[in-house]
Each structure stands twice: as C-alpha cells, then as structure tokens.
Tab-separated table of C-alpha atoms and ligand atoms in Angstrom:
chain	number	residue	atom	x	y	z
A	1	UNK	CA	-14.856	81.438	44.885
A	2	UNK	CA	-14.777	80.926	41.246
A	3	UNK	CA	-11.754	79.653	39.535
A	4	UNK	CA	-11.167	83.183	38.121
A	5	UNK	CA	-11.266	84.701	41.585
A	6	UNK	CA	-9.124	82.113	42.961
A	7	UNK	CA	-6.453	82.639	40.348
A	8	UNK	CA	-6.534	86.362	40.572
A	9	UNK	CA	-6.251	86.656	44.755
A	10	UNK	CA	-3.333	83.850	44.521
A	11	UNK	CA	-1.584	85.963	41.582
A	12	UNK	CA	-1.840	89.085	43.639
A	13	UNK	CA	-0.370	87.334	46.468
A	14	UNK	CA	2.546	85.885	44.498
A	15	UNK	CA	3.207	89.475	43.202
A	16	UNK	CA	3.123	91.010	46.594
A	17	UNK	CA	5.506	88.394	47.969
A	18	UNK	CA	7.780	88.847	45.066
A	19	UNK	CA	7.858	92.722	45.780
A	20	UNK	CA	8.371	92.024	49.669
A	21	UNK	CA	11.385	89.574	48.788
A	22	UNK	CA	12.914	91.526	46.208
A	23	UNK	CA	12.775	88.471	44.150
A	24	UNK	CA	12.775	87.592	40.294
A	25	UNK	CA	10.622	84.958	38.991
A	26	UNK	CA	12.304	83.015	36.073
A	27	UNK	CA	9.992	80.406	34.355
A	28	UNK	CA	10.898	77.875	31.652
A	29	UNK	CA	8.782	77.348	28.564
A	30	UNK	CA	7.590	74.137	30.035
A	31	UNK	CA	5.926	75.708	32.711
A	32	UNK	CA	1.985	75.971	33.298
A	33	UNK	CA	0.607	78.954	31.620
A	34	UNK	CA	-0.447	80.574	34.757
A	35	UNK	CA	2.945	80.336	36.184
A	36	UNK	CA	4.334	81.837	32.791
A	37	UNK	CA	2.009	84.712	32.919
A	38	UNK	CA	3.497	85.871	36.364
A	39	UNK	CA	7.234	85.481	35.426
A	40	UNK	CA	9.702	88.216	34.925
A	41	UNK	CA	11.568	86.138	32.158
A	42	UNK	CA	10.362	83.124	30.121
A	43	UNK	CA	13.110	81.268	28.397
A	44	UNK	CA	14.965	78.269	27.610
A	45	UNK	CA	17.790	76.858	29.716
A	46	UNK	CA	20.459	79.226	28.073
A	47	UNK	CA	18.518	82.485	28.205
A	48	UNK	CA	17.519	81.592	31.823
A	49	UNK	CA	20.932	80.875	32.579
A	50	UNK	CA	21.971	84.374	31.125
A	51	UNK	CA	19.194	85.961	33.000
A	52	UNK	CA	20.311	84.600	36.247
A	53	UNK	CA	23.674	85.883	36.069
A	54	UNK	CA	22.476	89.418	35.176
A	55	UNK	CA	20.013	89.657	37.953
A	56	UNK	CA	20.472	92.135	40.682
A	57	UNK	CA	17.734	91.259	43.476
A	58	UNK	CA	17.854	89.049	46.600
A	59	UNK	CA	15.882	86.090	45.634
A	60	UNK	CA	15.374	83.935	42.321
A	61	UNK	CA	12.186	81.997	42.164
A	62	UNK	CA	13.177	79.220	39.559
A	63	UNK	CA	9.969	77.658	38.111
A	64	UNK	CA	11.518	75.052	36.236
A	65	UNK	CA	13.358	71.843	37.303
A	66	UNK	CA	15.886	71.451	39.821
A	67	UNK	CA	19.137	71.344	37.943
A	68	UNK	CA	18.163	74.618	36.121
A	69	UNK	CA	17.831	76.203	39.665
A	70	UNK	CA	21.260	74.756	40.846
A	71	UNK	CA	22.826	76.346	37.374
A	72	UNK	CA	21.254	79.888	38.695
A	73	UNK	CA	22.864	79.268	42.179
A	74	UNK	CA	26.198	78.482	40.710
A	75	UNK	CA	25.968	81.658	38.850
A	76	UNK	CA	24.732	83.557	41.999
A	77	UNK	CA	26.442	82.021	45.135
A	78	UNK	CA	25.597	85.026	47.212
A	79	UNK	CA	21.838	85.097	46.556
A	80	UNK	CA	18.868	82.665	47.604
A	81	UNK	CA	17.452	80.471	44.929
A	82	UNK	CA	14.331	78.411	45.562
A	83	UNK	CA	12.144	76.159	43.568
A	84	UNK	CA	8.363	75.530	43.992
A	85	UNK	CA	8.837	71.926	44.108
A	86	UNK	CA	12.081	70.267	45.349
A	87	UNK	CA	11.090	66.895	43.444
A	88	UNK	CA	10.948	68.488	40.021
A	89	UNK	CA	13.893	66.384	38.860
A	90	UNK	CA	14.718	65.580	35.295
A	91	UNK	CA	15.625	61.869	33.895
A	92	UNK	CA	18.644	63.107	32.018
A	93	UNK	CA	20.150	64.074	35.409
A	94	UNK	CA	19.252	60.679	36.775
A	95	UNK	CA	20.919	58.822	33.944
A	96	UNK	CA	24.291	60.200	34.654
A	97	UNK	CA	25.396	59.887	38.262
A	98	UNK	CA	28.717	61.791	39.316
A	99	UNK	CA	30.781	58.468	40.284
A	100	UNK	CA	29.983	56.905	37.012
A	101	UNK	CA	31.398	59.930	35.167
A	102	UNK	CA	34.438	59.742	37.344
A	103	UNK	CA	34.872	56.156	36.649
A	104	UNK	CA	34.725	56.864	32.723
A	105	UNK	CA	37.183	59.793	33.244
A	106	UNK	CA	39.685	57.241	34.864
A	107	UNK	CA	39.479	55.114	32.175
A	108	UNK	CA	39.768	57.822	29.089
A	109	UNK	CA	41.516	60.596	30.743
A	110	UNK	CA	42.234	62.270	27.481
A	111	UNK	CA	38.462	63.079	26.585
A	112	UNK	CA	37.187	66.310	26.962
A	113	UNK	CA	33.837	66.149	28.792
A	114	UNK	CA	31.086	68.422	27.471
A	115	UNK	CA	28.000	67.989	29.528
A	116	UNK	CA	24.472	69.262	28.540
A	117	UNK	CA	23.187	71.626	31.175
A	118	UNK	CA	20.773	68.797	32.164
A	119	UNK	CA	23.106	67.471	34.806
A	120	UNK	CA	23.562	67.740	38.362
A	121	UNK	CA	26.045	70.273	39.803
A	122	UNK	CA	28.247	67.465	40.809
A	123	UNK	CA	28.566	66.423	37.141
A	124	UNK	CA	29.169	69.669	35.962
A	125	UNK	CA	32.060	69.753	38.574
A	126	UNK	CA	33.434	66.976	36.613
A	127	UNK	CA	32.989	68.576	33.161
A	128	UNK	CA	35.023	70.697	31.014
A	129	UNK	CA	32.505	72.637	29.311
A	130	UNK	CA	28.661	72.907	29.615
A	131	UNK	CA	26.454	73.206	26.527
A	132	UNK	CA	22.583	73.693	26.248
A	133	UNK	CA	20.424	72.590	23.170
A	134	UNK	CA	20.862	75.945	21.704
A	135	UNK	CA	24.681	76.078	21.517
A	136	UNK	CA	25.516	72.251	21.733
A	137	UNK	CA	27.224	72.418	17.998
A	138	UNK	CA	28.910	75.596	18.708
A	139	UNK	CA	30.423	74.259	21.999
A	140	UNK	CA	31.618	71.129	20.207
A	141	UNK	CA	33.002	72.875	17.337
A	142	UNK	CA	35.067	75.067	19.674
A	143	UNK	CA	37.195	72.060	20.794
A	144	UNK	CA	39.999	71.314	18.645
A	145	UNK	CA	39.460	68.476	16.153
A	146	UNK	CA	42.260	66.226	17.486
A	147	UNK	CA	40.783	66.151	21.076
A	148	UNK	CA	38.531	62.975	21.823
A	149	UNK	CA	35.238	64.229	23.223
A	150	UNK	CA	32.666	62.504	25.832
A	151	UNK	CA	29.247	64.036	25.304
A	152	UNK	CA	26.652	63.435	28.324
A	153	UNK	CA	24.078	62.549	29.140
A	154	UNK	CA	21.622	62.906	26.000
A	155	UNK	CA	22.020	60.226	23.482
A	156	UNK	CA	19.975	61.699	21.032
A	157	UNK	CA	21.150	65.327	21.266
A	158	UNK	CA	24.514	63.819	21.193
A	159	UNK	CA	24.049	61.751	17.885
A	160	UNK	CA	22.488	65.380	16.381
A	161	UNK	CA	25.725	67.135	17.559
A	162	UNK	CA	27.714	64.227	15.857
A	163	UNK	CA	26.090	64.402	12.678
A	164	UNK	CA	26.015	68.225	12.557
A	165	UNK	CA	29.722	68.536	13.429
A	166	UNK	CA	30.787	65.413	11.356
A	167	UNK	CA	32.897	64.619	14.332
A	168	UNK	CA	33.853	60.963	14.797
A	169	UNK	CA	35.901	60.975	17.911
A	170	UNK	CA	33.060	61.616	20.055
A	171	UNK	CA	31.683	59.040	22.671
A	172	UNK	CA	28.166	59.498	23.836
A	173	UNK	CA	26.650	58.811	27.152
A	174	UNK	CA	23.448	56.498	26.995
A	175	UNK	CA	20.861	58.913	28.796
A	176	UNK	CA	17.569	60.034	27.601
A	177	UNK	CA	14.708	62.575	28.188
A	178	UNK	CA	11.478	60.747	29.160
A	179	UNK	CA	9.411	63.051	27.296
A	180	UNK	CA	11.302	63.852	23.711
A	181	UNK	CA	12.735	60.371	23.426
A	182	UNK	CA	9.323	58.546	23.641
A	183	UNK	CA	7.869	60.653	20.901
A	184	UNK	CA	7.209	58.105	17.982
A	185	UNK	CA	8.150	58.764	14.448
A	186	UNK	CA	4.753	56.727	13.773
A	187	UNK	CA	2.530	59.038	15.587
A	188	UNK	CA	4.378	62.149	13.837
A	189	UNK	CA	3.449	60.503	10.579
A	190	UNK	CA	-0.202	60.093	11.481
A	191	UNK	CA	-0.293	63.906	12.442
A	192	UNK	CA	1.314	64.822	9.204
A	193	UNK	CA	-1.195	62.829	7.338
A	194	UNK	CA	-3.918	64.829	9.041
A	195	UNK	CA	-2.208	68.281	8.534
A	196	UNK	CA	-0.513	67.841	5.257
A	197	UNK	CA	0.508	71.396	4.762
A	198	UNK	CA	2.193	71.706	8.184
A	199	UNK	CA	5.701	71.746	8.734
A	200	UNK	CA	7.625	70.219	11.431
A	201	UNK	CA	9.898	71.695	14.323
A	202	UNK	CA	11.480	69.521	16.702
A	203	UNK	CA	13.614	69.510	19.884
A	204	UNK	CA	17.057	67.841	19.393
A	205	UNK	CA	16.342	65.567	22.459
A	206	UNK	CA	13.930	63.940	19.993
A	207	UNK	CA	14.908	60.313	18.357
A	208	UNK	CA	17.147	60.407	15.004
A	209	UNK	CA	13.772	59.238	13.070
A	210	UNK	CA	11.721	62.205	14.252
A	211	UNK	CA	14.444	64.639	13.605
A	212	UNK	CA	14.878	63.062	10.250
A	213	UNK	CA	11.229	64.305	9.475
A	214	UNK	CA	11.718	67.867	10.989
A	215	UNK	CA	11.674	71.174	8.935
A	216	UNK	CA	13.369	72.955	11.833
A	217	UNK	CA	15.354	71.648	14.918
A	218	UNK	CA	16.007	73.927	17.791
A	219	UNK	CA	15.925	74.432	21.537
A	220	UNK	CA	12.778	75.596	23.186
A	221	UNK	CA	13.012	79.345	22.454
A	222	UNK	CA	14.521	78.744	18.927
A	223	UNK	CA	11.392	76.702	18.090
A	224	UNK	CA	9.216	79.622	19.510
A	225	UNK	CA	10.980	82.268	17.580
A	226	UNK	CA	11.344	80.497	14.147
A	227	UNK	CA	7.719	79.185	14.044
A	228	UNK	CA	6.337	83.049	15.057
A	229	UNK	CA	8.556	84.486	12.481
A	230	UNK	CA	8.268	82.232	9.702
A	231	UNK	CA	5.521	82.702	6.941
A	232	UNK	CA	4.099	79.293	7.402
A	233	UNK	CA	0.694	79.328	9.082
A	234	UNK	CA	0.669	75.630	10.650
A	235	UNK	CA	3.268	73.600	12.668
A	236	UNK	CA	3.635	70.256	14.143
A	237	UNK	CA	5.372	70.977	17.312
A	238	UNK	CA	7.759	68.192	18.563
A	239	UNK	CA	8.567	69.296	22.352
A	240	UNK	CA	6.738	69.986	25.319
A	241	UNK	CA	3.307	71.353	25.025
A	242	UNK	CA	3.884	74.508	27.444
A	243	UNK	CA	5.460	76.091	24.460
A	244	UNK	CA	2.152	76.558	23.270
A	245	UNK	CA	1.781	79.624	25.617
A	246	UNK	CA	4.320	81.828	23.846
A	247	UNK	CA	3.717	80.218	20.309
A	248	UNK	CA	-0.069	81.259	20.461
A	249	UNK	CA	0.802	84.808	21.975
A	250	UNK	CA	3.348	85.372	19.447
A	251	UNK	CA	1.264	84.144	16.419
A	252	UNK	CA	-2.550	84.143	17.424
A	253	UNK	CA	-3.518	83.307	13.961
A	254	UNK	CA	-1.266	80.533	13.330
A	255	UNK	CA	-2.206	76.649	14.272
A	256	UNK	CA	0.094	74.561	16.243
A	257	UNK	CA	-0.361	70.581	16.638
A	258	UNK	CA	1.400	68.544	19.226
A	259	UNK	CA	1.819	64.773	19.016
A	260	UNK	CA	1.246	62.951	22.378
A	261	UNK	CA	4.115	60.517	23.255
A	262	UNK	CA	3.715	56.981	24.118
A	263	UNK	CA	4.215	57.313	28.010
A	264	UNK	CA	1.268	59.673	29.016
A	265	UNK	CA	-0.452	60.168	26.046
A	266	UNK	CA	0.271	63.912	26.428
A	267	UNK	CA	3.422	65.920	25.666
A	268	UNK	CA	3.976	67.409	29.243
A	269	UNK	CA	7.029	67.004	31.121
A	270	UNK	CA	5.958	65.306	34.505
A	271	UNK	CA	8.613	67.028	36.631
A	272	UNK	CA	8.254	70.513	35.420
A	273	UNK	CA	4.324	70.158	35.827
A	274	UNK	CA	5.105	69.578	39.706
A	275	UNK	CA	5.360	73.206	40.102
A	276	UNK	CA	1.796	75.037	40.697
A	277	UNK	CA	0.839	78.422	41.789
A	278	UNK	CA	0.165	77.431	45.217
A	279	UNK	CA	3.710	75.940	45.628
A	280	UNK	CA	4.989	78.996	44.077
A	281	UNK	CA	3.190	81.247	46.701
A	282	UNK	CA	4.636	79.112	49.620
A	283	UNK	CA	8.081	79.162	48.262
A	284	UNK	CA	8.067	83.097	48.205
A	285	UNK	CA	6.540	82.802	51.666
A	286	UNK	CA	9.075	80.386	53.099
A	287	UNK	CA	11.862	81.024	50.763
A	288	UNK	CA	12.159	77.296	50.435
A	289	UNK	CA	12.723	74.569	49.209
A	290	UNK	CA	16.285	76.378	48.802
A	291	UNK	CA	19.212	75.037	46.523
A	292	UNK	CA	22.221	74.787	48.840
A	293	UNK	CA	25.411	73.359	47.499
A	294	UNK	CA	28.713	72.375	49.050
A	295	UNK	CA	31.413	75.163	48.470
A	296	UNK	CA	33.952	72.955	46.493
A	297	UNK	CA	31.197	71.714	44.133
A	298	UNK	CA	30.301	75.446	43.678
A	299	UNK	CA	33.756	76.225	42.772
A	300	UNK	CA	34.344	73.656	40.318
A	301	UNK	CA	30.991	73.530	38.787
A	302	UNK	CA	30.771	77.329	38.162
A	303	UNK	CA	34.063	77.115	35.626
A	304	UNK	CA	32.509	75.166	32.768
A	305	UNK	CA	29.295	77.201	32.888
A	306	UNK	CA	31.417	80.373	32.514
A	307	UNK	CA	33.359	78.521	29.747
A	308	UNK	CA	29.914	78.066	27.840
A	309	UNK	CA	28.826	81.737	28.660
A	310	UNK	CA	31.930	83.150	27.383
A	311	UNK	CA	31.687	81.593	24.052
B	1	13P	P1	16.120	73.926	26.472
B	1	13P	O1	17.261	73.959	26.435
B	1	13P	O2	15.386	73.977	24.940
B	1	13P	O3	15.238	74.759	27.396
B	1	13P	O4	15.610	72.314	26.924
B	1	13P	C1	15.777	72.178	28.347
B	1	13P	C2	14.995	70.912	28.303
B	1	13P	O5	14.727	70.333	29.664
B	1	13P	C3	14.411	70.593	27.329
B	1	13P	O6	13.559	69.076	27.779
B	2	SF4	FE1	14.385	66.659	31.786
B	2	SF4	FE2	12.823	65.846	29.689
B	2	SF4	FE3	11.698	67.297	31.659
B	2	SF4	FE4	13.431	68.547	29.971
B	2	SF4	S1	11.554	67.510	29.468
B	2	SF4	S2	13.174	68.753	32.160
B	2	SF4	S3	14.877	66.720	29.604
B	2	SF4	S4	12.508	65.015	31.629
C-alpha cells in the first residue's frame, strides 16, 4: 500500500473508533501534523485544559504529554482519559519531585507555591495555584505583593515572570525544558544574519539571552496568533517545530524559520513525538494507556487548577 493509502486507512479507522467511543481528540501544537489533522481541538496547554473541562463525551484522547492528560483527568474525574504513549513525559516534570517540594514547603512555610502546569499531579496537589506560559505573569500578579513566592519548576519562565512583574520576593526552582533551554543565542544570531528582515518570536521557556533577542514572547498558541496576524512576512520561531503546521495553515504566504537546538540538531520534543498515528488508533481501540490517579491527589490537585481557571 502507498504511504498516502496507509495514512488514509489509518485515519479512517481512527475517526470511526472515535465515533464509536464517543471520544474527543485533543492535540498539543507539538504533535506530528498527521495527528493535528485528526484532532477536534489543537491548542496550547491552557486552551487544552479549558477545552477538557467543557467536553461532554465519554473519552478524552490526549495527544500530548502525560502531565497534560493528568490535568484533563483532574478536570474530568468521571471520564476516561487516554494517551497514545504512556512514556510521553516531560523534563520539567522530572525536575520537580513531590517529596522535594514538600521538603521546601517545610523549610519555607510562608511561601505561596505557584506551579507551572508542566508538573505532576502530586506536585499540583502541593501547590497553591497553577499557571501556564500564557498566564504566568497574570497569575503571579494576582498574589499580594507582600507574600513570598516559590515558582516551580521552570527557571527560564520563572526569571522571565520575575522580570515582567518586577517581583523580588520570588524563589525559582532550577528545572528546565530540554528543548527550549538548549536553544543557543549563538545559533539564533546566525539565523538572524541569514534572514536579516525576519523578526523573532520565542517561548518563555527559552534562556534569557534568547528572550533578550525576541521581538515577541508568548505561549505556543500566542506565538501562532501573533505571527499569523502581524504584517511581518518572515519570522524566526524559537519553539518546538510542531507549530509550523498551524503557522503555515494560517499564513501560507509567510516564511517561518526554525533554529535547531544543540541536543538533537532539530527543534522537536522527543516526548511529544512519541505519539504516533498507530499508537493513537491502538489507544482508541483498547482505551489505554489510561490516566488513573489516587482520589486524595485528585481532590487536592484540582483546587489550584480551578483557581487558575477562575482568574
Ligand atoms: P504551552 O503552554 O505554550 O502549550 O507550552 C507547553 C510546553 O510544554 C512548552 O514546552
Ligand atoms: Fe516538556 Fe519541553 Fe517537551 Fe514541553 S517541549 S513537553 S516542556 S520537554
């Protein structure tokens, strides 16, 4: 069978299974284009969390990484939530184990814990409020100025928020994203020399030296919206290259350049890219791997997410 015929038959099977299971497919912008094409909703972590909350069917298929699916489960305790590959993790989640956060809280009991959505459900359960890259500045600004904050676990996003809010009573956990934190300012400089009229859009998980060169800083969806709607015809995009799908659909006449990071000589998240069409079909068929969380963690972890969504 040709590659196109294989794709079409797999896609048809997935859509038929989706109807049978009364499922919705949510896909993050960092998924392969072929998965994004089959999704009911494509978005950044905040949009997908909101969408998961409004959903009315029985099964949520989360094409993203595990912590995002956990968030969907926390907001939909009675629904089945599955992920194509259970090993789709995140380096930020790994950098902040719940027992270490508990030890910090014992030492600094007066700190308000603001956790990035890229954390485990167990860490969310220890947090006062959650934020995403889209609303982190707003969330930190919602906390009274005299309250000290622990921001975890992304050091680059934390430093960016600290700078934007002018807040000096903020400790930042030393975690990082293996994709964004390894984008080198040196490579961005080379790309700017090659494309001198292009502007730079960057995700706030990038290092401060990269953010200092950015003309626009925002979450994945915010970058897409901004670059598609601006009058600027050429952009250098400092985030995962899965966003190319929506950028080129939204603005087919514009040019988008990506800067390979120093790890893989690409701009792909190895965790996000573990999900494939074959695994998506399999997980709709078997309804697994399934997100299951202890009731006590569900109860405690939902609160800080609800606080964020209420802002
Ligand atoms: P967004 O909030 O922009 O979706 O970012 C999530 C993420 O994992 C970025 O690496
Ligand atoms: Fe985690 Fe970075 Fe991958 Fe986003 S891109 S899921 S932060 S490892």
